[in-house]
Short mmCIF file of C-alpha atoms in Angstrom, two decimals:
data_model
loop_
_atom_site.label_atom_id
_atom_site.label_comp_id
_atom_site.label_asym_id
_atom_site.label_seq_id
_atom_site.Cartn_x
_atom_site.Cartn_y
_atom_site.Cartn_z
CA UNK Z 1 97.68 87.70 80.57
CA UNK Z 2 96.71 91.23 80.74
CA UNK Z 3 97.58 93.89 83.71
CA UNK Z 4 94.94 96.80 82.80
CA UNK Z 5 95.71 100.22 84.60
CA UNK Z 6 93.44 103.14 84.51
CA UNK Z 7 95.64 106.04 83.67
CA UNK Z 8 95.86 109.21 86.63
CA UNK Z 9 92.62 107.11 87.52
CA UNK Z 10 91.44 109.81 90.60
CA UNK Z 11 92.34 112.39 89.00
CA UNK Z 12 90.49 111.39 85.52
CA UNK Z 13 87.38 110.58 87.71
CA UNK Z 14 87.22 114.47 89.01
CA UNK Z 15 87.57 115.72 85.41
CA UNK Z 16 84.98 113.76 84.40
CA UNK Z 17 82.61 114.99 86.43
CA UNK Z 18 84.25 118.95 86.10
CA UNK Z 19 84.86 118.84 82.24
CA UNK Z 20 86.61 122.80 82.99
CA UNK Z 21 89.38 120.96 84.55
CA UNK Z 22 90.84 119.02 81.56
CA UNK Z 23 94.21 120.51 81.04
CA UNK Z 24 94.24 122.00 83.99
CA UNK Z 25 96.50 120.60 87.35
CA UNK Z 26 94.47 118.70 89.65
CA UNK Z 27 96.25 117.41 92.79
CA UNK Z 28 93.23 115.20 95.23
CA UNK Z 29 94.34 115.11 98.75
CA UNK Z 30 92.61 114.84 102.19
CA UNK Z 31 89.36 117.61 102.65
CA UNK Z 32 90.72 119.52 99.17
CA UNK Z 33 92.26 122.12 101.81
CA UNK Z 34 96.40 122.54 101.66
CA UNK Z 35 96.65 124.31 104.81
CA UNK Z 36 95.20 121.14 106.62
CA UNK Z 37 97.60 118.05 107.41
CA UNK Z 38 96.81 115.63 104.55
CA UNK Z 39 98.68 113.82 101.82
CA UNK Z 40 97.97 114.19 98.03
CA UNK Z 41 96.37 111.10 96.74
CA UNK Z 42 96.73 111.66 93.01
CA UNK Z 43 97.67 114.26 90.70
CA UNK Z 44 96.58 114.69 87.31
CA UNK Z 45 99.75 114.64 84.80
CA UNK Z 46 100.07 117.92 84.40
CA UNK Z 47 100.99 118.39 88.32
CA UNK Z 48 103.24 115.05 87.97
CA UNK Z 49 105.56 117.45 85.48
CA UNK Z 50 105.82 119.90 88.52
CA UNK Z 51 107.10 116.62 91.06
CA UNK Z 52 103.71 116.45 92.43
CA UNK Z 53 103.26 112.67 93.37
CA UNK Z 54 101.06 110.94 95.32
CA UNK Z 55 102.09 110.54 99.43
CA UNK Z 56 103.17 113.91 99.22
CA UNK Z 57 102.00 116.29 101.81
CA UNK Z 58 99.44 118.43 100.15
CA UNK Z 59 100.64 121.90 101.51
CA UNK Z 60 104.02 121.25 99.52
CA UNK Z 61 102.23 119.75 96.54
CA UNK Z 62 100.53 123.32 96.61
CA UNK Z 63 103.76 125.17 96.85
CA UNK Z 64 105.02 123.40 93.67
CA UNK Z 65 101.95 124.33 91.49
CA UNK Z 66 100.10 127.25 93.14
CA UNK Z 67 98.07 127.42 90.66
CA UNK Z 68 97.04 123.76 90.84
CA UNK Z 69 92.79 122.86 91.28
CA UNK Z 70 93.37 120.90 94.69
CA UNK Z 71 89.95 118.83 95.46
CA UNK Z 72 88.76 116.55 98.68
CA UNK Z 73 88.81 112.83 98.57
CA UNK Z 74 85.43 111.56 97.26
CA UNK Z 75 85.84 107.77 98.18
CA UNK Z 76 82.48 106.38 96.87
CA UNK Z 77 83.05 108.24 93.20
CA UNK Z 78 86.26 106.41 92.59
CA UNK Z 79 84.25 103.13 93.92
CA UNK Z 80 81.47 103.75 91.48
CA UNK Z 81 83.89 104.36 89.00
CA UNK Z 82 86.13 101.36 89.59
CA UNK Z 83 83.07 99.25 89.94
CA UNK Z 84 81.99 100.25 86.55
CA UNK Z 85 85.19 99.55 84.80
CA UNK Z 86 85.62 96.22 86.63
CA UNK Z 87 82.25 95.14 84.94
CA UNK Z 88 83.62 96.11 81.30
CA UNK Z 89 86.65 93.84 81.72
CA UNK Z 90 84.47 91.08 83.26
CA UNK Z 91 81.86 91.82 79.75
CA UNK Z 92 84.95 90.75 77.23
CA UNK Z 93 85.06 87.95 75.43
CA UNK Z 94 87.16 84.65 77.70
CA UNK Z 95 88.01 87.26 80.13
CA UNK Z 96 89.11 85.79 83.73
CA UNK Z 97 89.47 89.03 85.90
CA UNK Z 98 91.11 89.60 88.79
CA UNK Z 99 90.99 92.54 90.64
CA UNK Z 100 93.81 94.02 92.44
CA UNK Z 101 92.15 97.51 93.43
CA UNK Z 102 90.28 100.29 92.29
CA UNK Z 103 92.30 100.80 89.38
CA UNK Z 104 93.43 98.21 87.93
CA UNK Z 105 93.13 94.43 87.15
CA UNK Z 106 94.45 90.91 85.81
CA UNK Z 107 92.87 89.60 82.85
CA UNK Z 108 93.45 86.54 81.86
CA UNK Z 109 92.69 85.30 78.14
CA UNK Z 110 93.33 82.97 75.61
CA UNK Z 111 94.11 85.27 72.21
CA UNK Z 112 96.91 84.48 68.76
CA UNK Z 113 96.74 88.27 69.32
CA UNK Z 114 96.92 89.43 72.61
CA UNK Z 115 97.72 93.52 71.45
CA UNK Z 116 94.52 93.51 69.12
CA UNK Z 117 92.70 92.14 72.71
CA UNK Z 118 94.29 94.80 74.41
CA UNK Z 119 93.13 97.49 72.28
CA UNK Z 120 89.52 95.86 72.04
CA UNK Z 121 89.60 96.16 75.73
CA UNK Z 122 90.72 99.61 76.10
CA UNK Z 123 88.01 100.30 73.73
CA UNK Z 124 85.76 98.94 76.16
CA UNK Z 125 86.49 100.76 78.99
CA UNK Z 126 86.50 103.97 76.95
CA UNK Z 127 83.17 103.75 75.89
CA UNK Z 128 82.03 102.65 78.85
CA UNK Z 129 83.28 105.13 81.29
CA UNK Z 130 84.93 107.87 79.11
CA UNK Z 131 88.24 106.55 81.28
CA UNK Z 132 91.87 105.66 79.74
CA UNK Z 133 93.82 102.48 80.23
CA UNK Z 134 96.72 101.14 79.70
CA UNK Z 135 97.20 97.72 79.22
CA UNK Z 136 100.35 95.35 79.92
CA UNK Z 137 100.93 92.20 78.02
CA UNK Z 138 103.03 89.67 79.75
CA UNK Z 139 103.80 85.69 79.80
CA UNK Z 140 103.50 86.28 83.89
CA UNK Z 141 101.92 88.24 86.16
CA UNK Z 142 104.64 90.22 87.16
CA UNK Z 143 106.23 90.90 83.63
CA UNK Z 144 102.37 91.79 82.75
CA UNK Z 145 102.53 94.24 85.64
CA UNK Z 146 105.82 96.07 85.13
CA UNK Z 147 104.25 96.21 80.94
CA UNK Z 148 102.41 98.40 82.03
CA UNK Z 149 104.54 100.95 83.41
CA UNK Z 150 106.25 101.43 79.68
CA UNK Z 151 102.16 101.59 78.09
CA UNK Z 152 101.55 104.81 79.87
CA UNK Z 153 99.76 106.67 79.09
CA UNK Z 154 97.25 105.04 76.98
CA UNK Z 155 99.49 102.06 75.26
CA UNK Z 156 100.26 98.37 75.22
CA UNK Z 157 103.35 96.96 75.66
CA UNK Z 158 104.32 93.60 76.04
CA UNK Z 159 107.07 91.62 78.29
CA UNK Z 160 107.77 87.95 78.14
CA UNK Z 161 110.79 85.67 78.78
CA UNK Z 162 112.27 87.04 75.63
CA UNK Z 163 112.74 90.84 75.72
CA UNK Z 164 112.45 90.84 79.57
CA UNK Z 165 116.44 91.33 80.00
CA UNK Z 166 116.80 93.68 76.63
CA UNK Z 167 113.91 96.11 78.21
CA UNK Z 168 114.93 95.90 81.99
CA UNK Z 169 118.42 94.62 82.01
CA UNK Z 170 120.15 97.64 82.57
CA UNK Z 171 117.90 99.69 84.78
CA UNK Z 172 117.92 99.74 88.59
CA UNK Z 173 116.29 97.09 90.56
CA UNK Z 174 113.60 99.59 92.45
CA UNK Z 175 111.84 99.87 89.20
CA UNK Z 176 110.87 96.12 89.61
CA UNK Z 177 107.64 95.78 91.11
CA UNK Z 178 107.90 94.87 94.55
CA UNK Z 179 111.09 96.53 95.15
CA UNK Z 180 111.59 99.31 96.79
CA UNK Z 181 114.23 102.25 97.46
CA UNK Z 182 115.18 100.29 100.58
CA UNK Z 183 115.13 96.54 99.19
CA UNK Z 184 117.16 97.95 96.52
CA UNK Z 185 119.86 99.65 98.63
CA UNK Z 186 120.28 96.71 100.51
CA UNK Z 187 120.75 94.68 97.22
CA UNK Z 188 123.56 97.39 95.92
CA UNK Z 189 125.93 96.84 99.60
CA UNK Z 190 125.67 92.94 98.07
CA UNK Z 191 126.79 94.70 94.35
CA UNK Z 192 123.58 94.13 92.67
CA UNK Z 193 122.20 97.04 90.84
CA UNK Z 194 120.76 96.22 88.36
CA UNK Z 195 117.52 94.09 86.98
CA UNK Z 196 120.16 91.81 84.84
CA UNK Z 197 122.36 91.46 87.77
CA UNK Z 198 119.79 90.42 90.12
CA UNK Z 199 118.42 87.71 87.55
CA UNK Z 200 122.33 86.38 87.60
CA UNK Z 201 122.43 86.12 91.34
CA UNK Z 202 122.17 82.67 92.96
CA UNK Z 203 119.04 82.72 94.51
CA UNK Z 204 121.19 81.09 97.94
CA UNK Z 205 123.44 84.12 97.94
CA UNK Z 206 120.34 86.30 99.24
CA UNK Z 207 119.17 84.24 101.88
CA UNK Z 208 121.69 86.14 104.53
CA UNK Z 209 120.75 89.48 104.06
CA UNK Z 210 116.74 88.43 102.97
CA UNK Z 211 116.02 85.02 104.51
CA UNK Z 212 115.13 81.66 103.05
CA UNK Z 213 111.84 82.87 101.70
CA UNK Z 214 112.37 86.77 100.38
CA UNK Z 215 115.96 85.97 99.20
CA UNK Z 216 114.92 83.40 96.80
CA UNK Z 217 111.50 85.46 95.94
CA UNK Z 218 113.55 88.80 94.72
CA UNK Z 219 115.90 86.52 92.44
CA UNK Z 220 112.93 85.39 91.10
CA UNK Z 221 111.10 89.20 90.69
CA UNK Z 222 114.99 89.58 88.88
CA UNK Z 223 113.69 87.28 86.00
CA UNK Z 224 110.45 88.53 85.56
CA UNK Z 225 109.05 84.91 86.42
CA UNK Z 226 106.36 83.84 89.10
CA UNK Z 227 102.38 83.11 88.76
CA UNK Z 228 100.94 82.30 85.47
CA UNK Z 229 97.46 82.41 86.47
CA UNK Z 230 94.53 84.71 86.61
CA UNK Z 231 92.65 83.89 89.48
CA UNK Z 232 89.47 85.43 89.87
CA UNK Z 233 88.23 83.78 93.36
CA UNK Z 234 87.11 87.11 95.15
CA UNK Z 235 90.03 88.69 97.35
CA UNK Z 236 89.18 88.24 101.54
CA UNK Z 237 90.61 91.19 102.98
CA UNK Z 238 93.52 90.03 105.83
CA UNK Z 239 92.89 92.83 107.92
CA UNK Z 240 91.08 96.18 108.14
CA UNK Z 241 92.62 99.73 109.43
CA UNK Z 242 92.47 103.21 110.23
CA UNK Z 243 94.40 106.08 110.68
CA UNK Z 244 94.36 109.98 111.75
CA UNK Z 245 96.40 112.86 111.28
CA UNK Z 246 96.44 115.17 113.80
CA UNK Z 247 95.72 119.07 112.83
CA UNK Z 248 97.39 119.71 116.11
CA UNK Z 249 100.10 117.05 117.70
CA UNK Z 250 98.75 115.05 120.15
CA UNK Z 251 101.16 115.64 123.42
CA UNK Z 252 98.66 115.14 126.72
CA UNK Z 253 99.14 111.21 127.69
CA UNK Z 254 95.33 111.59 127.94
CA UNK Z 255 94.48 112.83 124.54
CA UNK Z 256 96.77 110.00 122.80
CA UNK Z 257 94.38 107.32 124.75
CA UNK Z 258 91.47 108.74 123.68
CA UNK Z 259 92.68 108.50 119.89
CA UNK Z 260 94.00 104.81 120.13
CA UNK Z 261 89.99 104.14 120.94
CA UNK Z 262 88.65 106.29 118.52
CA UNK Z 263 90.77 104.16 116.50
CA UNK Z 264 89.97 101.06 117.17
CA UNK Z 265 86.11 101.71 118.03
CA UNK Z 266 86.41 102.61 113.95
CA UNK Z 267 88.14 99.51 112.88
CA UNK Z 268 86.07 97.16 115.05
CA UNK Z 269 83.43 98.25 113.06
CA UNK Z 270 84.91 96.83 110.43
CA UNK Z 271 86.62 94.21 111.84
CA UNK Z 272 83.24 92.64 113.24
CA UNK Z 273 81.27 92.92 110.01
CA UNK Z 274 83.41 90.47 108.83
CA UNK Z 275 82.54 88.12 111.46
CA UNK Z 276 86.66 86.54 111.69
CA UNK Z 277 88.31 87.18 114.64
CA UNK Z 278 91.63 89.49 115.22
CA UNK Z 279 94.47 87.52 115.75
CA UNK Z 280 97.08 90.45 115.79
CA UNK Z 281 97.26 94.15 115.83
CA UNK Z 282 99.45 96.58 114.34
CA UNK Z 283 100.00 101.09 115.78
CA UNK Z 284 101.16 103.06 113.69
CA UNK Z 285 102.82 106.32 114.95
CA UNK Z 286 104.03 109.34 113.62
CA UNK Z 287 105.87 111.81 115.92
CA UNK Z 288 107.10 115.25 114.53
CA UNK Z 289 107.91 116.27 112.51
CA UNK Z 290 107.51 112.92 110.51
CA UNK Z 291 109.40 110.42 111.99
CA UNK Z 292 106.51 107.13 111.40
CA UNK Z 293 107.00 103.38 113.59
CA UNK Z 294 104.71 100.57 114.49
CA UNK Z 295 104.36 98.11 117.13
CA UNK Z 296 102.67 95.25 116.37
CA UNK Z 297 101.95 92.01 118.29
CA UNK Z 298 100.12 88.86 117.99
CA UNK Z 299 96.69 87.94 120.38
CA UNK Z 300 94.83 84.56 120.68
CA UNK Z 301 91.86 84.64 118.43
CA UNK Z 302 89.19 86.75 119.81
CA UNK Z 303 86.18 88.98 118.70
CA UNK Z 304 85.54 90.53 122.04
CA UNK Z 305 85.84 94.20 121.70
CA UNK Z 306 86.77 94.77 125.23
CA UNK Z 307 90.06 92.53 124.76
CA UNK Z 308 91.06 94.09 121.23
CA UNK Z 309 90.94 97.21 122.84
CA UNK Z 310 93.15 96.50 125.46
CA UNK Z 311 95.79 95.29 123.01
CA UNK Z 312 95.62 98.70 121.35
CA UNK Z 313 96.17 100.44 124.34
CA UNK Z 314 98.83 97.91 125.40
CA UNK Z 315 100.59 98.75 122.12
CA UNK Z 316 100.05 102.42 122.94
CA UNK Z 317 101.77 102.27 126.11
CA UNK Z 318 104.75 102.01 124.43
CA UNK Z 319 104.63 105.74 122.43
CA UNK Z 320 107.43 107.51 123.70
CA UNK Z 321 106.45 109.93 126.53
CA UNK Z 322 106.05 113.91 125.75
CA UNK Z 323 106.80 113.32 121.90
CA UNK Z 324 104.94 114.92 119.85
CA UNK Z 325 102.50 112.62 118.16
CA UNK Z 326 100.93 114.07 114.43
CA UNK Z 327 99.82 110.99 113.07
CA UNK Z 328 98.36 107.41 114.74
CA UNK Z 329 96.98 104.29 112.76
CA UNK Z 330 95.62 100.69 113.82
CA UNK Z 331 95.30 98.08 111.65
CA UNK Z 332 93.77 94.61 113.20
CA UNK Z 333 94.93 91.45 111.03
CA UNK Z 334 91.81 88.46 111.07
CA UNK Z 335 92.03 84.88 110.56
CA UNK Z 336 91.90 84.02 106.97
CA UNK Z 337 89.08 81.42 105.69
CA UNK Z 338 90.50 78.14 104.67
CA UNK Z 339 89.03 78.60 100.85
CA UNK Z 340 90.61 82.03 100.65
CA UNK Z 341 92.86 82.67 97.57
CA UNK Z 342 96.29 82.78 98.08
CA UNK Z 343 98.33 85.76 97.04
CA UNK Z 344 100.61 85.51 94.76
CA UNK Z 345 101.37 88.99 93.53
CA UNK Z 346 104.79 90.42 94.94
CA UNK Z 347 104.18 91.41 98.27
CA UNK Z 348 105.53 90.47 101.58
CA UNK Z 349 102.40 88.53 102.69
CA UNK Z 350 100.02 89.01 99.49
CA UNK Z 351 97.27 91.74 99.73
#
C-alpha cells in the first residue's frame, strides 16, 4: 500500500496560480491579514526554515519572516485542487483509493515493484496538476503513513516489518503517527522513549495509565502494525463544526450568547443537510490570552433545532464568568449509518 502526500500542498496551490511567488515565502492564514487574529494554515518551505509552521498565530509567523507573501484562505481552490489529484490516483492502473483529506490518500495496489508504481504515480499527479507528491511505501497503513514523512519532499521511501525498528528504533515516540507531545510524555514517566522501547512494552503494562483499548492500540502504533487494507467505501463525516476567533474578546455575558447561536445556527446548517440526527455536542473555548477547553455532553437523538440549541447554550453556561473569551467553537457529533466504514487509521475514534 501506498500513503501519497502532496508536498506544502496550500502553499503549492497559491504558487500555482501566482507563478512570481516560487521561491519566495508564502505563509496562508485566516483573511491574508497578520494584524487580524488568525492562525497560519501552511507555509511554503522556505518559511518552514524560518519556524513558520502551521497552527501558528499569523502575526508571529509574520514577525519571523517579514518579508514573507502572507495570502487569505481560499477554501474551494484547495478543493478543486484536491479533487483533481484524487481523480489521478483513482485513473492508475489496480488503484483502490482512499481518501484521508485534501492532501493526501491510501492507495492500495497489487505491484512486484511497488517504488516503480510510486514513481508512475507521482508522474501522474505531476502532469496532471503541476503538484508534487511524495509517496510512502509500507506493508501497513501506518508504516505506509510514517514512509512518507522520510520521502519529503518529492521521494519514496518504504517501511515494512523489516527495517521498521532499524529506521525508527531509536527516535522518540511523538514522531509516530498518532502520538503526540502529550501521549509521549506520559509514555516517558512509564520509561518509554523511544519507538523500539514502546514496541518491547507489554501491551498490559499500558492499560493503567491508557485504558484497555488505547494502551494496547499505542503498543501496537510501537510496531508499526495495524490495518492492511485500502478501503475505499466513501468516508461519512461523524460530526460537523465551527469556530470563531474573536478580533476583540468577547466579555459581556450577552455578547458570548449571541456567538454560541451564531455558532450553532452555522453548524445546523450543516448538521441538517445530512439528514442524521445530533446525538452529542462539543464548546470549545478559548479565554486570553490562549488558554483553550471544551465541554462536551451527550443528548438523545434529535434534529430539532430548537433543542440542539439549547444544549449549546447549556454548555455555554458553564464559561467562566468575566473571562475574557478570544476564541469559541461547536462541533455537533451525528449518528453514524450502519454501512459506514469503520476507521481504522490511528485516531482516538477514527476520522
Amino acid at each position: 500500500m501506498l500513503h501519497v502526500d502532496l508536498d506544502q500542498f496550500i502553499a503549492a496551490v497559491e504558487v500555482l496560480r501566482r507563478p512570481e511567488l516560487a521561491g519566495r515565502p508564502v505563509i496562508v492564514g485566516g483573511r491574508g491579514d497578520p494584524t487580524e487574529r488568525a492562525v497560519v494554515s501552511t507555509a511554503s518551505y522556505e518559511a518552514r526554515a524560518f519556524g513558520v509552521g502551521s497552527g501558528m498565530p499569523l502575526r508571529i509567523a509574520a514577525r519571523k519572516v517579514p518579508d514573507a507573501v502572507i495570502l487569505p484562505v481560499d477554501q474551494e481552490a484547495y478543493l478543486a485542487a484536491s479533487e483533481t489529484v484524487m481523480a489521478a490516483l483513482r485513473a492508475q492502473p489496480g488503484a483502490t483509493v482512499q481518501v484521508l483529506g485534501w492532501d493526501e490518500a491510501f492507495v492500495g495496489i497489487k505491484t512486484e515493484n511497488p517504488e516503480s508504481y510510486a514513481r508512475q504515480v507521482q508522474a501522474a499527479v505531476l502532469e496532471r496538476t503541476l503538484l508534487q507528491c511524495s509517496v510512502g511505501i509500507g506493508d501497513t497503513l501506518v508504516r505506509a503513513k510514517v514512509a512518507t514523512g522520510f520521502a519529503k519532499p518529492a521521494g519514496v521511501f518504504r517501511l515494512t516489518a523489516g527495517n521498521w525498528l532499524g529506521v525508527l528504533g531509536s527516535r522518540p515516540t511523538k514522531d509516530l503517527w498518532g502520538v503526540g507531545s502529550k501521549v509521549s510524555g506520559r509514555l516517558a514517566k512509564l520509561g518509554i522513549k523511544t519507538v523500539a522501547e514502546l514496541a518491547s512494552t507489554d501491551p498490559q503494562h499500558l492499560i493503567p495509565e491508557f485504558g484497555p483499548k488505547m494502551g494496547p492500540w499505542y503498543a501496537e502504533l510501537g510496531r508499526g502494525d495495524g490495518a492492511s487494507v485500502v478501503d475505499d467505501t466513501p468516508w461519512v463525516a461523524r460530526g460537523h463544526s465551527r469556530e470563531t476567533t474573536f478580533q476583540r474578546d468577547l466579555t459581556d455575558p450577552a455578547q458570548v450568547d449571541d456567538a454560541v447561536r451564531e455558532l450553532t445556527a452555522r453548524v445546523l446548517e450543516d448538521v441538517l443537510a445530512e439528514g442524521r440526527p445530533v446525538i452529542g455536542l462539543t464548546l470549545k473555548i478559548r479565554y486570553a490570552p490562549f488558554v483553550t477547553t471544551t465541554r462536551a455532553r451527550k443528548i438523545p437523538d434529535t434534529s430539532d433545532r430548537s433543542e440542539i440549541l439549547a444544549g449549546a447554550l447549556d454548555l455555554a453556561a458553564g464559561i467562566e464568568a468575566g473571562r475574557p473569551i478570544r476564541l469559541l467553537g461547536l462541533r455537533a457529533e451525528m449518528a453514524m449509518p450502519d454501512d459506514a466504514r469503520q476507521g481504522h487509521t490511528p485516531t482516538r475514534g477514527g476520522w
